[in-house]
Amino acid sequence: GAGGSGDLGYAQMGLVGPAVQVNGRFGGATSPLSDEDAFKASEENLETAAEMTQAVRFSGTVLLAVRIVAAAVTLVVATTPELGVLGALVYGGGAIASAFAIVSLVRPAEVPRGCECIAPCATAEFGPLTCPWMPWILSVWGCLSALIAVIIAAVDGPGVQLVDVAFGLLLATFGFSWLRRLKLQDGRVLFLPAPKIAPAPQGGEAGAAPPGAGLAPT
């Protein structure tokens, strides 16, 4: 019709966006994507999914490093209270990073176990090396650090340790949320057990009938 020819003319002049041309909505007609376009779209989707998965693993690694630094800062602040500002910066940065990590955990369709950067863990199919160690470490360490910070704040009075409480709780939230995603995804939060192998029958080949089978009773 007139509308279709007009749209087609605009498309030829480059006045219609790529989305309109791809969908092929010229006069109500629809044209499927070409094989090349579909392949490119599939590749882009795979790359995006891989980047989201990598973001979760990267967030876990960064938070683990920040928590190690925060533990050292806790010892320094305990002996030198004048460096409380340094503790506040480290604890606050860790809390913000944990919040962003929780957001990154929501995006990917599949989440990693967290230890794929280690070759034996990446290739393991069962056993302790298949355990999601990183989310477990972050969860437990977050809870312990928050508890220790509460104890220190109760003894020395409210101070910079309250920021560490927030950091620990957010870190634990990220770790437990990661484990929950793995539970929904793989049905487990621990390592995969070794596959069970049926014992070989003794005396004769597998599936062989026992002696006297099939004989009529006397």
PDB file of C-alpha atoms in Angstrom:
ATOM      1  CA  GLY A   1       0.000   0.000   0.000  1.00  0.00           C
ATOM      2  CA  ALA A   2       0.904   3.644   0.123  1.00  0.00           C
ATOM      3  CA  GLY A   3       2.179   3.334   3.676  1.00  0.00           C
ATOM      4  CA  GLY A   4       4.339   0.343   2.792  1.00  0.00           C
ATOM      5  CA  SER A   5       5.891   1.985  -0.275  1.00  0.00           C
ATOM      6  CA  GLY A   6       6.511   5.152   1.716  1.00  0.00           C
ATOM      7  CA  ASP A   7       8.295   3.220   4.455  1.00  0.00           C
ATOM      8  CA  LEU A   8      10.296   1.357   1.849  1.00  0.00           C
ATOM      9  CA  GLY A   9      11.316   4.633   0.241  1.00  0.00           C
ATOM     10  CA  TYR A  10      12.408   6.041   3.585  1.00  0.00           C
ATOM     11  CA  ALA A  11      14.379   2.861   4.288  1.00  0.00           C
ATOM     12  CA  GLN A  12      16.187   3.153   0.946  1.00  0.00           C
ATOM     13  CA  MET A  13      17.089   6.754   1.780  1.00  0.00           C
ATOM     14  CA  GLY A  14      18.414   5.669   5.192  1.00  0.00           C
ATOM     15  CA  LEU A  15      15.688   7.498   7.139  1.00  0.00           C
ATOM     16  CA  VAL A  16      14.306   4.388   8.810  1.00  0.00           C
ATOM     17  CA  GLY A  17      16.232   2.907  11.757  1.00  0.00           C
ATOM     18  CA  PRO A  18      17.896  -0.506  11.613  1.00  0.00           C
ATOM     19  CA  ALA A  19      15.355  -1.999  14.015  1.00  0.00           C
ATOM     20  CA  VAL A  20      12.531  -1.197  11.599  1.00  0.00           C
ATOM     21  CA  GLN A  21      14.411  -2.675   8.680  1.00  0.00           C
ATOM     22  CA  VAL A  22      15.333  -5.830  10.605  1.00  0.00           C
ATOM     23  CA  ASN A  23      11.799  -6.425  11.750  1.00  0.00           C
ATOM     24  CA  GLY A  24      10.669  -5.831   8.209  1.00  0.00           C
ATOM     25  CA  ARG A  25       7.542  -3.898   9.172  1.00  0.00           C
ATOM     26  CA  PHE A  26       6.950  -2.447   5.727  1.00  0.00           C
ATOM     27  CA  GLY A  27       3.242  -2.353   5.063  1.00  0.00           C
ATOM     28  CA  GLY A  28       2.599  -4.974   7.808  1.00  0.00           C
ATOM     29  CA  ALA A  29       4.866  -7.613   6.260  1.00  0.00           C
ATOM     30  CA  THR A  30       7.486  -9.417   8.364  1.00  0.00           C
ATOM     31  CA  SER A  31      10.816 -10.685   7.078  1.00  0.00           C
ATOM     32  CA  PRO A  32      12.859 -13.099   9.217  1.00  0.00           C
ATOM     33  CA  LEU A  33      16.449 -12.381  10.186  1.00  0.00           C
ATOM     34  CA  SER A  34      19.075 -13.745   7.863  1.00  0.00           C
ATOM     35  CA  ASP A  35      21.277 -16.604   9.058  1.00  0.00           C
ATOM     36  CA  GLU A  36      24.231 -14.250   9.374  1.00  0.00           C
ATOM     37  CA  ASP A  37      22.280 -11.755  11.486  1.00  0.00           C
ATOM     38  CA  ALA A  38      20.925 -14.519  13.703  1.00  0.00           C
ATOM     39  CA  PHE A  39      24.440 -15.929  14.178  1.00  0.00           C
ATOM     40  CA  LYS A  40      25.797 -12.502  15.107  1.00  0.00           C
ATOM     41  CA  ALA A  41      22.950 -11.951  17.567  1.00  0.00           C
ATOM     42  CA  SER A  42      23.606 -15.363  19.126  1.00  0.00           C
ATOM     43  CA  GLU A  43      27.313 -14.570  19.488  1.00  0.00           C
ATOM     44  CA  GLU A  44      26.533 -11.234  21.115  1.00  0.00           C
ATOM     45  CA  ASN A  45      24.183 -12.913  23.587  1.00  0.00           C
ATOM     46  CA  LEU A  46      26.840 -15.505  24.480  1.00  0.00           C
ATOM     47  CA  GLU A  47      29.457 -12.794  24.979  1.00  0.00           C
ATOM     48  CA  THR A  48      27.091 -10.807  27.184  1.00  0.00           C
ATOM     49  CA  ALA A  49      26.282 -13.867  29.311  1.00  0.00           C
ATOM     50  CA  ALA A  50      29.997 -14.652  29.670  1.00  0.00           C
ATOM     51  CA  GLU A  51      30.725 -11.079  30.724  1.00  0.00           C
ATOM     52  CA  MET A  52      27.976 -11.197  33.373  1.00  0.00           C
ATOM     53  CA  THR A  53      29.325 -14.475  34.723  1.00  0.00           C
ATOM     54  CA  GLN A  54      32.835 -13.064  34.756  1.00  0.00           C
ATOM     55  CA  ALA A  55      31.566 -10.015  36.651  1.00  0.00           C
ATOM     56  CA  VAL A  56      30.289 -12.224  39.494  1.00  0.00           C
ATOM     57  CA  ARG A  57      33.598 -14.071  39.751  1.00  0.00           C
ATOM     58  CA  PHE A  58      35.549 -10.809  39.594  1.00  0.00           C
ATOM     59  CA  SER A  59      33.371  -9.269  42.308  1.00  0.00           C
ATOM     60  CA  GLY A  60      34.012 -12.227  44.579  1.00  0.00           C
ATOM     61  CA  THR A  61      37.779 -12.012  44.026  1.00  0.00           C
ATOM     62  CA  VAL A  62      37.844  -8.263  44.704  1.00  0.00           C
ATOM     63  CA  LEU A  63      35.768  -8.608  47.864  1.00  0.00           C
ATOM     64  CA  LEU A  64      38.028 -11.375  49.125  1.00  0.00           C
ATOM     65  CA  ALA A  65      41.058  -9.118  48.628  1.00  0.00           C
ATOM     66  CA  VAL A  66      39.313  -6.167  50.285  1.00  0.00           C
ATOM     67  CA  ARG A  67      38.336  -8.337  53.254  1.00  0.00           C
ATOM     68  CA  ILE A  68      41.966  -9.385  53.719  1.00  0.00           C
ATOM     69  CA  VAL A  69      43.021  -5.733  53.704  1.00  0.00           C
ATOM     70  CA  ALA A  70      40.194  -4.868  56.105  1.00  0.00           C
ATOM     71  CA  ALA A  71      41.378  -7.547  58.530  1.00  0.00           C
ATOM     72  CA  ALA A  72      44.863  -6.024  58.536  1.00  0.00           C
ATOM     73  CA  VAL A  73      43.393  -2.551  58.982  1.00  0.00           C
ATOM     74  CA  THR A  74      41.375  -3.785  61.974  1.00  0.00           C
ATOM     75  CA  LEU A  75      44.596  -4.798  63.721  1.00  0.00           C
ATOM     76  CA  VAL A  76      46.204  -1.442  62.879  1.00  0.00           C
ATOM     77  CA  VAL A  77      43.218   0.562  64.112  1.00  0.00           C
ATOM     78  CA  ALA A  78      43.077  -1.507  67.310  1.00  0.00           C
ATOM     79  CA  THR A  79      46.675  -0.526  68.135  1.00  0.00           C
ATOM     80  CA  THR A  80      46.588   2.987  66.630  1.00  0.00           C
ATOM     81  CA  PRO A  81      43.146   4.579  67.060  1.00  0.00           C
ATOM     82  CA  GLU A  82      44.354   7.709  65.231  1.00  0.00           C
ATOM     83  CA  LEU A  83      44.113   5.735  61.975  1.00  0.00           C
ATOM     84  CA  GLY A  84      40.374   5.273  62.336  1.00  0.00           C
ATOM     85  CA  VAL A  85      39.805   7.306  59.168  1.00  0.00           C
ATOM     86  CA  LEU A  86      41.780   4.728  57.198  1.00  0.00           C
ATOM     87  CA  GLY A  87      39.556   2.012  58.599  1.00  0.00           C
ATOM     88  CA  ALA A  88      36.439   3.947  57.674  1.00  0.00           C
ATOM     89  CA  LEU A  89      37.651   4.297  54.074  1.00  0.00           C
ATOM     90  CA  VAL A  90      38.457   0.603  53.738  1.00  0.00           C
ATOM     91  CA  TYR A  91      35.276  -0.594  55.445  1.00  0.00           C
ATOM     92  CA  GLY A  92      33.117   1.869  53.532  1.00  0.00           C
ATOM     93  CA  GLY A  93      34.699   0.917  50.215  1.00  0.00           C
ATOM     94  CA  GLY A  94      34.116  -2.745  50.982  1.00  0.00           C
ATOM     95  CA  ALA A  95      30.473  -2.116  51.847  1.00  0.00           C
ATOM     96  CA  ILE A  96      29.911  -0.243  48.582  1.00  0.00           C
ATOM     97  CA  ALA A  97      31.687  -2.946  46.587  1.00  0.00           C
ATOM     98  CA  SER A  98      29.533  -5.605  48.290  1.00  0.00           C
ATOM     99  CA  ALA A  99      26.370  -3.735  47.327  1.00  0.00           C
ATOM    100  CA  PHE A 100      27.461  -3.596  43.682  1.00  0.00           C
ATOM    101  CA  ALA A 101      28.383  -7.291  43.835  1.00  0.00           C
ATOM    102  CA  ILE A 102      24.886  -8.180  45.023  1.00  0.00           C
ATOM    103  CA  VAL A 103      23.443  -6.293  42.044  1.00  0.00           C
ATOM    104  CA  SER A 104      25.809  -8.068  39.613  1.00  0.00           C
ATOM    105  CA  LEU A 105      24.662 -11.413  41.013  1.00  0.00           C
ATOM    106  CA  VAL A 106      21.085 -10.783  39.889  1.00  0.00           C
ATOM    107  CA  ARG A 107      21.867 -10.243  36.212  1.00  0.00           C
ATOM    108  CA  PRO A 108      23.378 -13.478  34.801  1.00  0.00           C
ATOM    109  CA  ALA A 109      21.216 -16.461  33.966  1.00  0.00           C
ATOM    110  CA  GLU A 110      23.919 -18.800  35.301  1.00  0.00           C
ATOM    111  CA  VAL A 111      26.412 -18.080  38.059  1.00  0.00           C
ATOM    112  CA  PRO A 112      29.905 -19.573  38.394  1.00  0.00           C
ATOM    113  CA  ARG A 113      31.217 -21.679  41.264  1.00  0.00           C
ATOM    114  CA  GLY A 114      33.910 -19.047  41.808  1.00  0.00           C
ATOM    115  CA  CYS A 115      36.983 -21.259  41.567  1.00  0.00           C
ATOM    116  CA  GLU A 116      37.129 -21.724  37.788  1.00  0.00           C
ATOM    117  CA  CYS A 117      40.278 -19.592  37.578  1.00  0.00           C
ATOM    118  CA  ILE A 118      42.156 -22.499  39.204  1.00  0.00           C
ATOM    119  CA  ALA A 119      42.802 -25.157  36.559  1.00  0.00           C
ATOM    120  CA  PRO A 120      42.194 -28.271  38.734  1.00  0.00           C
ATOM    121  CA  CYS A 121      38.912 -26.789  39.995  1.00  0.00           C
ATOM    122  CA  ALA A 122      37.811 -25.821  36.500  1.00  0.00           C
ATOM    123  CA  THR A 123      38.288 -29.342  35.132  1.00  0.00           C
ATOM    124  CA  ALA A 124      37.081 -31.289  38.183  1.00  0.00           C
ATOM    125  CA  GLU A 125      33.852 -33.220  37.684  1.00  0.00           C
ATOM    126  CA  PHE A 126      33.381 -34.460  41.257  1.00  0.00           C
ATOM    127  CA  GLY A 127      35.078 -34.332  44.621  1.00  0.00           C
ATOM    128  CA  PRO A 128      36.144 -31.450  46.899  1.00  0.00           C
ATOM    129  CA  LEU A 129      37.501 -29.399  43.984  1.00  0.00           C
ATOM    130  CA  THR A 130      33.931 -28.915  42.694  1.00  0.00           C
ATOM    131  CA  CYS A 131      32.849 -27.189  45.914  1.00  0.00           C
ATOM    132  CA  PRO A 132      31.989 -23.462  45.539  1.00  0.00           C
ATOM    133  CA  TRP A 133      34.695 -22.384  47.969  1.00  0.00           C
ATOM    134  CA  MET A 134      34.587 -18.674  47.222  1.00  0.00           C
ATOM    135  CA  PRO A 135      30.927 -17.982  48.132  1.00  0.00           C
ATOM    136  CA  TRP A 136      31.351 -20.134  51.249  1.00  0.00           C
ATOM    137  CA  ILE A 137      34.468 -18.205  52.315  1.00  0.00           C
ATOM    138  CA  LEU A 138      32.763 -14.861  51.721  1.00  0.00           C
ATOM    139  CA  SER A 139      29.654 -15.941  53.638  1.00  0.00           C
ATOM    140  CA  VAL A 140      31.452 -17.285  56.685  1.00  0.00           C
ATOM    141  CA  TRP A 141      34.060 -14.534  56.762  1.00  0.00           C
ATOM    142  CA  GLY A 142      31.412 -11.855  56.435  1.00  0.00           C
ATOM    143  CA  CYS A 143      29.496 -13.226  59.424  1.00  0.00           C
ATOM    144  CA  LEU A 144      32.642 -13.583  61.543  1.00  0.00           C
ATOM    145  CA  SER A 145      33.934 -10.107  60.705  1.00  0.00           C
ATOM    146  CA  ALA A 146      30.570  -8.537  61.536  1.00  0.00           C
ATOM    147  CA  LEU A 147      30.488 -10.411  64.864  1.00  0.00           C
ATOM    148  CA  ILE A 148      34.043  -9.357  65.739  1.00  0.00           C
ATOM    149  CA  ALA A 149      33.256  -5.764  64.820  1.00  0.00           C
ATOM    150  CA  VAL A 150      30.198  -5.799  67.100  1.00  0.00           C
ATOM    151  CA  ILE A 151      32.307  -7.140  69.978  1.00  0.00           C
ATOM    152  CA  ILE A 152      34.987  -4.484  69.461  1.00  0.00           C
ATOM    153  CA  ALA A 153      32.352  -1.748  69.270  1.00  0.00           C
ATOM    154  CA  ALA A 154      30.743  -3.032  72.472  1.00  0.00           C
ATOM    155  CA  VAL A 155      34.082  -2.960  74.306  1.00  0.00           C
ATOM    156  CA  ASP A 156      35.583   0.266  72.939  1.00  0.00           C
ATOM    157  CA  GLY A 157      32.337   2.092  72.235  1.00  0.00           C
ATOM    158  CA  PRO A 158      30.656   2.943  68.914  1.00  0.00           C
ATOM    159  CA  GLY A 159      33.089   4.040  66.279  1.00  0.00           C
ATOM    160  CA  VAL A 160      34.542   3.078  62.950  1.00  0.00           C
ATOM    161  CA  GLN A 161      33.827  -0.606  63.648  1.00  0.00           C
ATOM    162  CA  LEU A 162      30.153   0.034  62.994  1.00  0.00           C
ATOM    163  CA  VAL A 163      31.081   0.594  59.346  1.00  0.00           C
ATOM    164  CA  ASP A 164      32.831  -2.773  59.401  1.00  0.00           C
ATOM    165  CA  VAL A 165      29.614  -4.332  60.708  1.00  0.00           C
ATOM    166  CA  ALA A 166      27.815  -3.071  57.612  1.00  0.00           C
ATOM    167  CA  PHE A 167      30.638  -4.363  55.409  1.00  0.00           C
ATOM    168  CA  GLY A 168      30.525  -7.798  57.007  1.00  0.00           C
ATOM    169  CA  LEU A 169      26.756  -8.106  56.724  1.00  0.00           C
ATOM    170  CA  LEU A 170      26.731  -7.049  53.066  1.00  0.00           C
ATOM    171  CA  LEU A 171      29.586  -9.427  52.324  1.00  0.00           C
ATOM    172  CA  ALA A 172      27.715 -12.303  53.972  1.00  0.00           C
ATOM    173  CA  THR A 173      24.561 -11.344  52.065  1.00  0.00           C
ATOM    174  CA  PHE A 174      26.462 -11.539  48.798  1.00  0.00           C
ATOM    175  CA  GLY A 175      27.972 -14.907  49.685  1.00  0.00           C
ATOM    176  CA  PHE A 176      24.718 -16.503  50.821  1.00  0.00           C
ATOM    177  CA  SER A 177      22.851 -15.076  47.812  1.00  0.00           C
ATOM    178  CA  TRP A 178      25.498 -16.614  45.575  1.00  0.00           C
ATOM    179  CA  LEU A 179      25.018 -19.979  47.276  1.00  0.00           C
ATOM    180  CA  ARG A 180      21.260 -19.687  46.876  1.00  0.00           C
ATOM    181  CA  ARG A 181      21.663 -19.078  43.142  1.00  0.00           C
ATOM    182  CA  LEU A 182      23.874 -22.168  42.918  1.00  0.00           C
ATOM    183  CA  LYS A 183      21.264 -24.186  44.819  1.00  0.00           C
ATOM    184  CA  LEU A 184      18.541 -23.156  42.381  1.00  0.00           C
ATOM    185  CA  GLN A 185      20.829 -23.645  39.398  1.00  0.00           C
ATOM    186  CA  ASP A 186      22.674 -26.889  40.194  1.00  0.00           C
ATOM    187  CA  GLY A 187      20.650 -28.231  43.106  1.00  0.00           C
ATOM    188  CA  ARG A 188      23.657 -28.182  45.452  1.00  0.00           C
ATOM    189  CA  VAL A 189      25.870 -25.892  47.518  1.00  0.00           C
ATOM    190  CA  LEU A 190      28.612 -28.434  48.265  1.00  0.00           C
ATOM    191  CA  PHE A 191      30.899 -30.579  46.143  1.00  0.00           C
ATOM    192  CA  LEU A 192      29.675 -33.217  43.745  1.00  0.00           C
ATOM    193  CA  PRO A 193      30.086 -36.748  45.146  1.00  0.00           C
ATOM    194  CA  ALA A 194      31.857 -39.396  43.137  1.00  0.00           C
ATOM    195  CA  PRO A 195      29.506 -41.364  40.886  1.00  0.00           C
ATOM    196  CA  LYS A 196      28.387 -44.680  42.300  1.00  0.00           C
ATOM    197  CA  ILE A 197      29.531 -47.704  40.350  1.00  0.00           C
ATOM    198  CA  ALA A 198      27.508 -50.875  40.629  1.00  0.00           C
ATOM    199  CA  PRO A 199      29.596 -53.793  41.903  1.00  0.00           C
ATOM    200  CA  ALA A 200      30.425 -56.441  39.345  1.00  0.00           C
ATOM    201  CA  PRO A 201      28.572 -59.717  39.846  1.00  0.00           C
ATOM    202  CA  GLN A 202      30.725 -62.517  41.179  1.00  0.00           C
ATOM    203  CA  GLY A 203      31.094 -65.721  39.253  1.00  0.00           C
ATOM    204  CA  GLY A 204      30.104 -65.355  35.664  1.00  0.00           C
ATOM    205  CA  GLU A 205      29.349 -62.487  33.343  1.00  0.00           C
ATOM    206  CA  ALA A 206      27.128 -59.567  34.197  1.00  0.00           C
ATOM    207  CA  GLY A 207      23.490 -60.452  33.741  1.00  0.00           C
ATOM    208  CA  ALA A 208      24.107 -64.204  33.714  1.00  0.00           C
ATOM    209  CA  ALA A 209      21.384 -66.285  35.306  1.00  0.00           C
ATOM    210  CA  PRO A 210      22.305 -68.081  38.561  1.00  0.00           C
ATOM    211  CA  PRO A 211      22.839 -71.852  38.442  1.00  0.00           C
ATOM    212  CA  GLY A 212      19.596 -73.809  38.374  1.00  0.00           C
ATOM    213  CA  ALA A 213      17.517 -70.885  37.192  1.00  0.00           C
ATOM    214  CA  GLY A 214      14.701 -71.893  34.902  1.00  0.00           C
ATOM    215  CA  LEU A 215      14.617 -75.534  36.006  1.00  0.00           C
ATOM    216  CA  ALA A 216      11.287 -76.997  36.943  1.00  0.00           C
ATOM    217  CA  PRO A 217      10.943 -77.877  40.623  1.00  0.00           C
ATOM    218  CA  THR A 218      10.951 -81.585  41.444  1.00  0.00           C
TER     219      THR A 218
END
